[in-house]
Amino acid sequence: MRSHSEESTGRGRKTITLTVEEAPTGRRRGADDDGGGGAGKLVPFALAAIGGYLFYKRMASRGSPGNGAIHVSKSVTIERPAGQIYRYWRNLENLPRVMGHLESVRELPDGRSHWTAKGPAGITVEWDAEILVDRENEIISWRSVEGATVPNEGTVRFKDIGNGQRTEVKVSFTYHPPGGAIGAGIAKLFGEEPSKQVDDDLRRLKEELETGSVMTSSYATTARR
């Protein structure tokens, strides 16, 4: 496994890009920014949970101010059909099973969803989101609704790469934490790099879909069928 964190700065803004690669079976799974193709929208998904986790670290640390946006792009290969993975993600209430800092997701009557996530020092953050693009077995795009504490948008794509039994899942999102972007040193306050948390969440997703259980250290659980 190889994780990479990259930070670029410019006048009035700062951007952090996280990349994670895994190769447990000799196959490469790397971060891939596909540009989101007009789909930058948010419906809390795994991504929203990941973005929320990084935001909590920012809130707890009170880091440097700025207008920074955080952009994250990931991809993972899962040994399951695209349709099965799509259905799992589309049922948003599944996500707390695999997202370490996501407490709950509740689908609302108006087609939106309400998300609750936990962070360091007892911080709890809640937000609503809506789906903008939903093409079965192919793509879901989402965005937070107006007034969200952490404005965000993102896309997840499902691509068959193994005769219907292996799928490449690509996710990309952007969010804007209050007070600016997170510096690389902030994670040290909590003894964990943000890229490591993202890596763990993706691994749990893969384990859940391939085996029905999440066996990753410190977050073992049996799937509720």
PDB file of C-alpha atoms in Angstrom:
ATOM      1  CA  MET A   1       0.000   0.000   0.000  1.00  0.00           C
ATOM      2  CA  ARG A   2       1.273   3.494  -0.776  1.00  0.00           C
ATOM      3  CA  SER A   3      -0.306   6.718   0.399  1.00  0.00           C
ATOM      4  CA  HIS A   4       0.586  10.159  -0.871  1.00  0.00           C
ATOM      5  CA  SER A   5      -0.406  13.615   0.315  1.00  0.00           C
ATOM      6  CA  GLU A   6       0.205  16.713  -1.750  1.00  0.00           C
ATOM      7  CA  GLU A   7      -0.364  20.353  -0.830  1.00  0.00           C
ATOM      8  CA  SER A   8      -0.241  23.310  -3.186  1.00  0.00           C
ATOM      9  CA  THR A   9      -0.560  26.940  -2.175  1.00  0.00           C
ATOM     10  CA  GLY A  10      -1.428  30.111  -4.001  1.00  0.00           C
ATOM     11  CA  ARG A  11      -2.536  33.644  -3.279  1.00  0.00           C
ATOM     12  CA  GLY A  12      -5.651  33.457  -1.119  1.00  0.00           C
ATOM     13  CA  ARG A  13      -6.161  29.724  -1.430  1.00  0.00           C
ATOM     14  CA  LYS A  14      -4.714  26.366  -0.549  1.00  0.00           C
ATOM     15  CA  THR A  15      -5.526  22.976  -2.012  1.00  0.00           C
ATOM     16  CA  ILE A  16      -4.714  19.552  -0.617  1.00  0.00           C
ATOM     17  CA  THR A  17      -4.896  16.438  -2.770  1.00  0.00           C
ATOM     18  CA  LEU A  18      -4.833  12.959  -1.247  1.00  0.00           C
ATOM     19  CA  THR A  19      -3.875   9.811  -3.109  1.00  0.00           C
ATOM     20  CA  VAL A  20      -4.069   6.203  -1.964  1.00  0.00           C
ATOM     21  CA  GLU A  21      -2.850   3.092  -3.768  1.00  0.00           C
ATOM     22  CA  GLU A  22      -3.393  -0.525  -2.736  1.00  0.00           C
ATOM     23  CA  ALA A  23      -2.181  -3.719  -4.342  1.00  0.00           C
ATOM     24  CA  PRO A  24      -3.097  -6.692  -2.109  1.00  0.00           C
ATOM     25  CA  THR A  25      -3.384  -9.019  -5.094  1.00  0.00           C
ATOM     26  CA  GLY A  26      -0.742  -7.508  -7.339  1.00  0.00           C
ATOM     27  CA  ARG A  27      -3.254  -5.160  -8.962  1.00  0.00           C
ATOM     28  CA  ARG A  28      -2.843  -1.415  -8.713  1.00  0.00           C
ATOM     29  CA  ARG A  29      -5.549   0.683  -7.185  1.00  0.00           C
ATOM     30  CA  GLY A  30      -4.611   4.315  -7.396  1.00  0.00           C
ATOM     31  CA  ALA A  31      -6.164   7.705  -7.032  1.00  0.00           C
ATOM     32  CA  ASP A  32      -7.517   8.983 -10.289  1.00  0.00           C
ATOM     33  CA  ASP A  33      -9.047  12.394 -10.793  1.00  0.00           C
ATOM     34  CA  ASP A  34     -11.474  12.080 -13.656  1.00  0.00           C
ATOM     35  CA  GLY A  35     -12.615  15.665 -13.401  1.00  0.00           C
ATOM     36  CA  GLY A  36     -16.120  14.780 -12.277  1.00  0.00           C
ATOM     37  CA  GLY A  37     -17.493  15.762 -15.650  1.00  0.00           C
ATOM     38  CA  GLY A  38     -20.125  18.271 -14.636  1.00  0.00           C
ATOM     39  CA  ALA A  39     -21.284  16.048 -11.883  1.00  0.00           C
ATOM     40  CA  GLY A  40     -19.950  17.871  -8.900  1.00  0.00           C
ATOM     41  CA  LYS A  41     -22.810  17.446  -6.588  1.00  0.00           C
ATOM     42  CA  LEU A  42     -23.309  15.984  -3.260  1.00  0.00           C
ATOM     43  CA  VAL A  43     -25.395  13.399  -1.787  1.00  0.00           C
ATOM     44  CA  PRO A  44     -23.608  12.131   1.165  1.00  0.00           C
ATOM     45  CA  PHE A  45     -21.905   9.014   0.290  1.00  0.00           C
ATOM     46  CA  ALA A  46     -18.786   7.477   1.421  1.00  0.00           C
ATOM     47  CA  LEU A  47     -17.173  10.589   0.125  1.00  0.00           C
ATOM     48  CA  ALA A  48     -19.135  12.941   2.238  1.00  0.00           C
ATOM     49  CA  ALA A  49     -18.135  10.936   5.256  1.00  0.00           C
ATOM     50  CA  ILE A  50     -14.483  11.134   4.276  1.00  0.00           C
ATOM     51  CA  GLY A  51     -14.744  14.849   3.648  1.00  0.00           C
ATOM     52  CA  GLY A  52     -16.493  15.271   6.968  1.00  0.00           C
ATOM     53  CA  TYR A  53     -13.719  13.454   8.773  1.00  0.00           C
ATOM     54  CA  LEU A  54     -11.102  15.840   7.431  1.00  0.00           C
ATOM     55  CA  PHE A  55     -13.308  18.776   8.361  1.00  0.00           C
ATOM     56  CA  TYR A  56     -13.570  17.574  11.946  1.00  0.00           C
ATOM     57  CA  LYS A  57      -9.815  17.557  12.204  1.00  0.00           C
ATOM     58  CA  ARG A  58      -9.782  21.124  10.914  1.00  0.00           C
ATOM     59  CA  MET A  59     -12.354  22.219  13.484  1.00  0.00           C
ATOM     60  CA  ALA A  60     -10.522  20.564  16.359  1.00  0.00           C
ATOM     61  CA  SER A  61      -7.144  22.012  15.429  1.00  0.00           C
ATOM     62  CA  ARG A  62      -8.180  25.599  14.604  1.00  0.00           C
ATOM     63  CA  GLY A  63      -5.551  25.710  11.883  1.00  0.00           C
ATOM     64  CA  SER A  64      -4.590  28.608   9.664  1.00  0.00           C
ATOM     65  CA  PRO A  65      -7.360  30.610   7.982  1.00  0.00           C
ATOM     66  CA  GLY A  66      -7.951  30.850   4.253  1.00  0.00           C
ATOM     67  CA  ASN A  67     -10.405  30.180   1.450  1.00  0.00           C
ATOM     68  CA  GLY A  68      -9.054  26.714   0.727  1.00  0.00           C
ATOM     69  CA  ALA A  69     -10.975  23.934  -0.957  1.00  0.00           C
ATOM     70  CA  ILE A  70     -10.072  20.297  -0.499  1.00  0.00           C
ATOM     71  CA  HIS A  71     -10.173  18.035  -3.552  1.00  0.00           C
ATOM     72  CA  VAL A  72     -10.036  14.261  -3.190  1.00  0.00           C
ATOM     73  CA  SER A  73      -9.958  11.632  -5.939  1.00  0.00           C
ATOM     74  CA  LYS A  74      -9.859   7.854  -5.351  1.00  0.00           C
ATOM     75  CA  SER A  75     -10.353   4.599  -7.172  1.00  0.00           C
ATOM     76  CA  VAL A  76     -10.673   1.030  -5.950  1.00  0.00           C
ATOM     77  CA  THR A  77     -11.236  -2.318  -7.633  1.00  0.00           C
ATOM     78  CA  ILE A  78     -13.958  -4.498  -6.120  1.00  0.00           C
ATOM     79  CA  GLU A  79     -14.592  -8.109  -7.124  1.00  0.00           C
ATOM     80  CA  ARG A  80     -18.320  -7.643  -7.555  1.00  0.00           C
ATOM     81  CA  PRO A  81     -20.662  -6.640 -10.419  1.00  0.00           C
ATOM     82  CA  ALA A  82     -21.204  -2.932 -10.979  1.00  0.00           C
ATOM     83  CA  GLY A  83     -24.928  -3.295 -10.368  1.00  0.00           C
ATOM     84  CA  GLN A  84     -24.415  -4.787  -6.926  1.00  0.00           C
ATOM     85  CA  ILE A  85     -22.017  -2.018  -5.886  1.00  0.00           C
ATOM     86  CA  TYR A  86     -24.283   0.679  -7.288  1.00  0.00           C
ATOM     87  CA  ARG A  87     -27.265  -0.641  -5.332  1.00  0.00           C
ATOM     88  CA  TYR A  88     -25.245  -0.786  -2.123  1.00  0.00           C
ATOM     89  CA  TRP A  89     -24.128   2.831  -2.451  1.00  0.00           C
ATOM     90  CA  ARG A  90     -27.523   4.049  -3.629  1.00  0.00           C
ATOM     91  CA  ASN A  91     -29.025   2.774  -0.372  1.00  0.00           C
ATOM     92  CA  LEU A  92     -27.376   5.534   1.636  1.00  0.00           C
ATOM     93  CA  GLU A  93     -28.273   4.025   4.986  1.00  0.00           C
ATOM     94  CA  ASN A  94     -25.700   1.269   4.309  1.00  0.00           C
ATOM     95  CA  LEU A  95     -22.776   3.659   4.510  1.00  0.00           C
ATOM     96  CA  PRO A  96     -22.260   3.908   8.287  1.00  0.00           C
ATOM     97  CA  ARG A  97     -21.293   0.218   8.170  1.00  0.00           C
ATOM     98  CA  VAL A  98     -18.049   1.057   6.423  1.00  0.00           C
ATOM     99  CA  MET A  99     -17.394   4.743   7.076  1.00  0.00           C
ATOM    100  CA  GLY A 100     -15.543   4.985  10.371  1.00  0.00           C
ATOM    101  CA  HIS A 101     -16.737   8.481  11.357  1.00  0.00           C
ATOM    102  CA  LEU A 102     -20.248   8.351   9.943  1.00  0.00           C
ATOM    103  CA  GLU A 103     -22.889   7.790  12.623  1.00  0.00           C
ATOM    104  CA  SER A 104     -26.074   7.703  10.572  1.00  0.00           C
ATOM    105  CA  VAL A 105     -27.756   8.517   7.282  1.00  0.00           C
ATOM    106  CA  ARG A 106     -31.506   9.038   7.111  1.00  0.00           C
ATOM    107  CA  GLU A 107     -33.372   9.352   3.816  1.00  0.00           C
ATOM    108  CA  LEU A 108     -35.994  12.109   3.865  1.00  0.00           C
ATOM    109  CA  PRO A 109     -39.422  12.200   2.175  1.00  0.00           C
ATOM    110  CA  ASP A 110     -38.397  15.032  -0.176  1.00  0.00           C
ATOM    111  CA  GLY A 111     -35.660  12.942  -1.798  1.00  0.00           C
ATOM    112  CA  ARG A 112     -32.896  14.467   0.251  1.00  0.00           C
ATOM    113  CA  SER A 113     -30.908  12.725   2.970  1.00  0.00           C
ATOM    114  CA  HIS A 114     -29.722  13.782   6.418  1.00  0.00           C
ATOM    115  CA  TRP A 115     -26.197  12.895   7.542  1.00  0.00           C
ATOM    116  CA  THR A 116     -24.657  12.796  11.012  1.00  0.00           C
ATOM    117  CA  ALA A 117     -20.928  12.282  11.533  1.00  0.00           C
ATOM    118  CA  LYS A 118     -18.657  12.267  14.568  1.00  0.00           C
ATOM    119  CA  GLY A 119     -15.208  13.738  15.047  1.00  0.00           C
ATOM    120  CA  PRO A 120     -12.532  14.345  17.695  1.00  0.00           C
ATOM    121  CA  ALA A 121     -13.413  15.898  21.062  1.00  0.00           C
ATOM    122  CA  GLY A 122     -17.071  14.938  20.759  1.00  0.00           C
ATOM    123  CA  ILE A 123     -17.718  17.133  17.723  1.00  0.00           C
ATOM    124  CA  THR A 124     -20.849  16.195  15.780  1.00  0.00           C
ATOM    125  CA  VAL A 125     -21.645  17.595  12.335  1.00  0.00           C
ATOM    126  CA  GLU A 126     -24.933  17.207  10.480  1.00  0.00           C
ATOM    127  CA  TRP A 127     -25.908  18.196   6.939  1.00  0.00           C
ATOM    128  CA  ASP A 128     -28.465  17.530   4.217  1.00  0.00           C
ATOM    129  CA  ALA A 129     -27.636  16.483   0.668  1.00  0.00           C
ATOM    130  CA  GLU A 130     -29.349  15.778  -2.631  1.00  0.00           C
ATOM    131  CA  ILE A 131     -28.614  13.602  -5.658  1.00  0.00           C
ATOM    132  CA  LEU A 132     -28.293  15.453  -8.964  1.00  0.00           C
ATOM    133  CA  VAL A 133     -27.321  12.685 -11.391  1.00  0.00           C
ATOM    134  CA  ASP A 134     -28.344   9.054 -10.954  1.00  0.00           C
ATOM    135  CA  ARG A 135     -27.730   6.626 -13.814  1.00  0.00           C
ATOM    136  CA  GLU A 136     -28.238   3.061 -12.691  1.00  0.00           C
ATOM    137  CA  ASN A 137     -25.024   1.011 -12.484  1.00  0.00           C
ATOM    138  CA  GLU A 138     -22.995   3.900 -13.942  1.00  0.00           C
ATOM    139  CA  ILE A 139     -22.806   7.142 -11.990  1.00  0.00           C
ATOM    140  CA  ILE A 140     -24.177   9.064  -9.034  1.00  0.00           C
ATOM    141  CA  SER A 141     -23.470  12.767  -8.486  1.00  0.00           C
ATOM    142  CA  TRP A 142     -24.452  14.742  -5.413  1.00  0.00           C
ATOM    143  CA  ARG A 143     -24.158  18.046  -3.619  1.00  0.00           C
ATOM    144  CA  SER A 144     -24.896  19.470  -0.208  1.00  0.00           C
ATOM    145  CA  VAL A 145     -27.964  21.662   0.024  1.00  0.00           C
ATOM    146  CA  GLU A 146     -27.747  25.410   0.544  1.00  0.00           C
ATOM    147  CA  GLY A 147     -26.683  26.377   4.028  1.00  0.00           C
ATOM    148  CA  ALA A 148     -24.641  23.241   4.748  1.00  0.00           C
ATOM    149  CA  THR A 149     -21.876  23.661   7.335  1.00  0.00           C
ATOM    150  CA  VAL A 150     -19.442  22.053   4.899  1.00  0.00           C
ATOM    151  CA  PRO A 151     -20.450  22.837   1.277  1.00  0.00           C
ATOM    152  CA  ASN A 152     -19.433  19.903  -0.897  1.00  0.00           C
ATOM    153  CA  GLU A 153     -20.029  18.129  -4.182  1.00  0.00           C
ATOM    154  CA  GLY A 154     -18.910  14.882  -5.722  1.00  0.00           C
ATOM    155  CA  THR A 155     -19.306  11.969  -8.100  1.00  0.00           C
ATOM    156  CA  VAL A 156     -18.946   8.193  -7.986  1.00  0.00           C
ATOM    157  CA  ARG A 157     -18.585   6.141 -11.182  1.00  0.00           C
ATOM    158  CA  PHE A 158     -18.869   2.374 -11.655  1.00  0.00           C
ATOM    159  CA  LYS A 159     -16.997   0.707 -14.540  1.00  0.00           C
ATOM    160  CA  ASP A 160     -17.045  -3.000 -15.363  1.00  0.00           C
ATOM    161  CA  ILE A 161     -13.479  -4.253 -15.925  1.00  0.00           C
ATOM    162  CA  GLY A 162     -13.916  -8.009 -15.533  1.00  0.00           C
ATOM    163  CA  ASN A 163     -16.713  -9.594 -17.585  1.00  0.00           C
ATOM    164  CA  GLY A 164     -19.362  -8.426 -15.164  1.00  0.00           C
ATOM    165  CA  GLN A 165     -17.613  -9.663 -12.019  1.00  0.00           C
ATOM    166  CA  ARG A 166     -15.017  -6.955 -11.330  1.00  0.00           C
ATOM    167  CA  THR A 167     -15.699  -3.235 -11.044  1.00  0.00           C
ATOM    168  CA  GLU A 168     -13.538  -0.148 -10.859  1.00  0.00           C
ATOM    169  CA  VAL A 169     -15.140   2.415  -8.574  1.00  0.00           C
ATOM    170  CA  LYS A 170     -13.950   6.006  -9.023  1.00  0.00           C
ATOM    171  CA  VAL A 171     -14.914   8.716  -6.596  1.00  0.00           C
ATOM    172  CA  SER A 172     -14.064  12.413  -6.611  1.00  0.00           C
ATOM    173  CA  PHE A 173     -15.327  15.292  -4.543  1.00  0.00           C
ATOM    174  CA  THR A 174     -14.610  18.820  -3.401  1.00  0.00           C
ATOM    175  CA  TYR A 175     -15.566  20.507  -0.169  1.00  0.00           C
ATOM    176  CA  HIS A 176     -14.922  23.846   1.474  1.00  0.00           C
ATOM    177  CA  PRO A 177     -14.215  23.677   5.216  1.00  0.00           C
ATOM    178  CA  PRO A 178     -14.885  26.830   7.256  1.00  0.00           C
ATOM    179  CA  GLY A 179     -11.689  28.739   7.973  1.00  0.00           C
ATOM    180  CA  GLY A 180      -9.733  27.290   5.077  1.00  0.00           C
ATOM    181  CA  ALA A 181      -7.901  24.112   4.143  1.00  0.00           C
ATOM    182  CA  ILE A 182      -6.107  21.693   6.437  1.00  0.00           C
ATOM    183  CA  GLY A 183      -2.332  21.700   6.765  1.00  0.00           C
ATOM    184  CA  ALA A 184      -0.462  18.407   6.631  1.00  0.00           C
ATOM    185  CA  GLY A 185       0.695  18.729  10.242  1.00  0.00           C
ATOM    186  CA  ILE A 186      -2.811  18.854  11.715  1.00  0.00           C
ATOM    187  CA  ALA A 187      -3.295  15.101  11.545  1.00  0.00           C
ATOM    188  CA  LYS A 188      -0.337  14.627  13.880  1.00  0.00           C
ATOM    189  CA  LEU A 189      -2.444  16.081  16.677  1.00  0.00           C
ATOM    190  CA  PHE A 190      -4.593  12.970  16.419  1.00  0.00           C
ATOM    191  CA  GLY A 191      -1.883  10.474  15.527  1.00  0.00           C
ATOM    192  CA  GLU A 192      -3.344   9.657  12.120  1.00  0.00           C
ATOM    193  CA  GLU A 193      -2.862  10.910   8.578  1.00  0.00           C
ATOM    194  CA  PRO A 194      -6.056  11.832   6.673  1.00  0.00           C
ATOM    195  CA  SER A 195      -4.981   9.628   3.764  1.00  0.00           C
ATOM    196  CA  LYS A 196      -4.767   6.668   6.140  1.00  0.00           C
ATOM    197  CA  GLN A 197      -8.360   7.223   7.255  1.00  0.00           C
ATOM    198  CA  VAL A 198      -9.508   7.390   3.628  1.00  0.00           C
ATOM    199  CA  ASP A 199      -7.593   4.205   2.913  1.00  0.00           C
ATOM    200  CA  ASP A 200      -9.261   2.440   5.851  1.00  0.00           C
ATOM    201  CA  ASP A 201     -12.748   3.504   4.757  1.00  0.00           C
ATOM    202  CA  LEU A 202     -12.199   2.234   1.225  1.00  0.00           C
ATOM    203  CA  ARG A 203     -10.823  -1.042   2.522  1.00  0.00           C
ATOM    204  CA  ARG A 204     -13.876  -1.525   4.707  1.00  0.00           C
ATOM    205  CA  LEU A 205     -16.138  -0.858   1.730  1.00  0.00           C
ATOM    206  CA  LYS A 206     -14.296  -3.471  -0.325  1.00  0.00           C
ATOM    207  CA  GLU A 207     -14.427  -6.021   2.510  1.00  0.00           C
ATOM    208  CA  GLU A 208     -18.124  -5.449   3.107  1.00  0.00           C
ATOM    209  CA  LEU A 209     -19.010  -5.963  -0.543  1.00  0.00           C
ATOM    210  CA  GLU A 210     -16.698  -8.910  -1.187  1.00  0.00           C
ATOM    211  CA  THR A 211     -17.113 -10.869   2.055  1.00  0.00           C
ATOM    212  CA  GLY A 212     -20.168  -9.504   3.848  1.00  0.00           C
ATOM    213  CA  SER A 213     -18.022  -8.588   6.861  1.00  0.00           C
ATOM    214  CA  VAL A 214     -15.674  -5.783   7.812  1.00  0.00           C
ATOM    215  CA  MET A 215     -12.566  -7.275   9.406  1.00  0.00           C
ATOM    216  CA  THR A 216     -10.238  -4.252   9.231  1.00  0.00           C
ATOM    217  CA  SER A 217      -8.448  -3.719  12.537  1.00  0.00           C
ATOM    218  CA  SER A 218     -10.251  -1.431  15.022  1.00  0.00           C
ATOM    219  CA  TYR A 219     -13.521  -1.514  13.088  1.00  0.00           C
ATOM    220  CA  ALA A 220     -14.551  -5.155  12.820  1.00  0.00           C
ATOM    221  CA  THR A 221     -18.245  -5.781  12.285  1.00  0.00           C
ATOM    222  CA  THR A 222     -20.452  -8.368  10.659  1.00  0.00           C
ATOM    223  CA  ALA A 223     -22.737  -7.118   7.929  1.00  0.00           C
ATOM    224  CA  ARG A 224     -26.407  -6.999   8.820  1.00  0.00           C
ATOM    225  CA  ARG A 225     -28.311  -8.718   6.040  1.00  0.00           C
TER     226      ARG A 225
END
